Amino acid sequence: MDTQGVTADPQLQQFIEVESQKERFQQLVHQMTDVCWEKCMDKPGPKLDSRTETCFVNCVERFIDTSQFILNRLEQTQRGRGSLSESMSD
């Protein structure tokens, strides 16, 4: 069955994109939790001390900053490649 000429339902495409974004977000949260837990949690206890809490806050903030930097860098690289291939095709 040839499906190249068939376009998918826009609502279905949007649903799939939203679900994919949710999955990527969950993966990011799990990764961040793993990294910050290993870095900051010396010995689990019933309560976080201020040093551990500060470590978690700093770790999460740096993780978010780094993730945002990488995304921005990838976007710039892709835009640069798009401009290059557009100028080469002219």
PDB file of C-alpha atoms in Angstrom, residues 20-53:
ATOM      1  CA  SER A  20       6.595  13.149  21.926  1.00  0.00           C
ATOM      2  CA  GLN A  21       7.294  16.406  23.761  1.00  0.00           C
ATOM      3  CA  LYS A  22       5.918  14.915  26.986  1.00  0.00           C
ATOM      4  CA  GLU A  23       8.167  11.885  26.566  1.00  0.00           C
ATOM      5  CA  ARG A  24      11.249  14.057  25.922  1.00  0.00           C
ATOM      6  CA  PHE A  25      10.413  16.149  28.997  1.00  0.00           C
ATOM      7  CA  GLN A  26      10.061  13.028  31.165  1.00  0.00           C
ATOM      8  CA  GLN A  27      13.402  11.717  29.897  1.00  0.00           C
ATOM      9  CA  LEU A  28      15.024  15.060  30.710  1.00  0.00           C
ATOM     10  CA  VAL A  29      13.571  15.052  34.228  1.00  0.00           C
ATOM     11  CA  HIS A  30      14.797  11.486  34.850  1.00  0.00           C
ATOM     12  CA  GLN A  31      18.253  12.343  33.547  1.00  0.00           C
ATOM     13  CA  MET A  32      18.416  15.500  35.659  1.00  0.00           C
ATOM     14  CA  THR A  33      17.262  13.586  38.737  1.00  0.00           C
ATOM     15  CA  ASP A  34      19.926  10.926  38.234  1.00  0.00           C
ATOM     16  CA  VAL A  35      22.717  13.450  37.728  1.00  0.00           C
ATOM     17  CA  CYS A  36      21.773  15.679  40.643  1.00  0.00           C
ATOM     18  CA  TRP A  37      21.055  12.776  43.006  1.00  0.00           C
ATOM     19  CA  GLU A  38      24.501  11.285  42.368  1.00  0.00           C
ATOM     20  CA  LYS A  39      26.161  14.661  42.757  1.00  0.00           C
ATOM     21  CA  CYS A  40      24.358  15.973  45.838  1.00  0.00           C
ATOM     22  CA  MET A  41      23.004  13.125  47.965  1.00  0.00           C
ATOM     23  CA  ASP A  42      25.678  11.819  50.313  1.00  0.00           C
ATOM     24  CA  LYS A  43      23.482   9.812  52.649  1.00  0.00           C
ATOM     25  CA  PRO A  44      19.700   9.727  52.363  1.00  0.00           C
ATOM     26  CA  GLY A  45      17.846  10.732  55.482  1.00  0.00           C
ATOM     27  CA  PRO A  46      14.407  11.854  56.593  1.00  0.00           C
ATOM     28  CA  LYS A  47      15.248  15.510  55.916  1.00  0.00           C
ATOM     29  CA  LEU A  48      17.483  17.481  53.536  1.00  0.00           C
ATOM     30  CA  ASP A  49      20.111  19.647  55.164  1.00  0.00           C
ATOM     31  CA  SER A  50      20.668  23.130  53.752  1.00  0.00           C
ATOM     32  CA  ARG A  51      23.910  22.141  51.996  1.00  0.00           C
ATOM     33  CA  THR A  52      22.211  19.276  50.150  1.00  0.00           C
ATOM     34  CA  GLU A  53      19.205  21.424  49.255  1.00  0.00           C
TER      35      GLU A  53
END
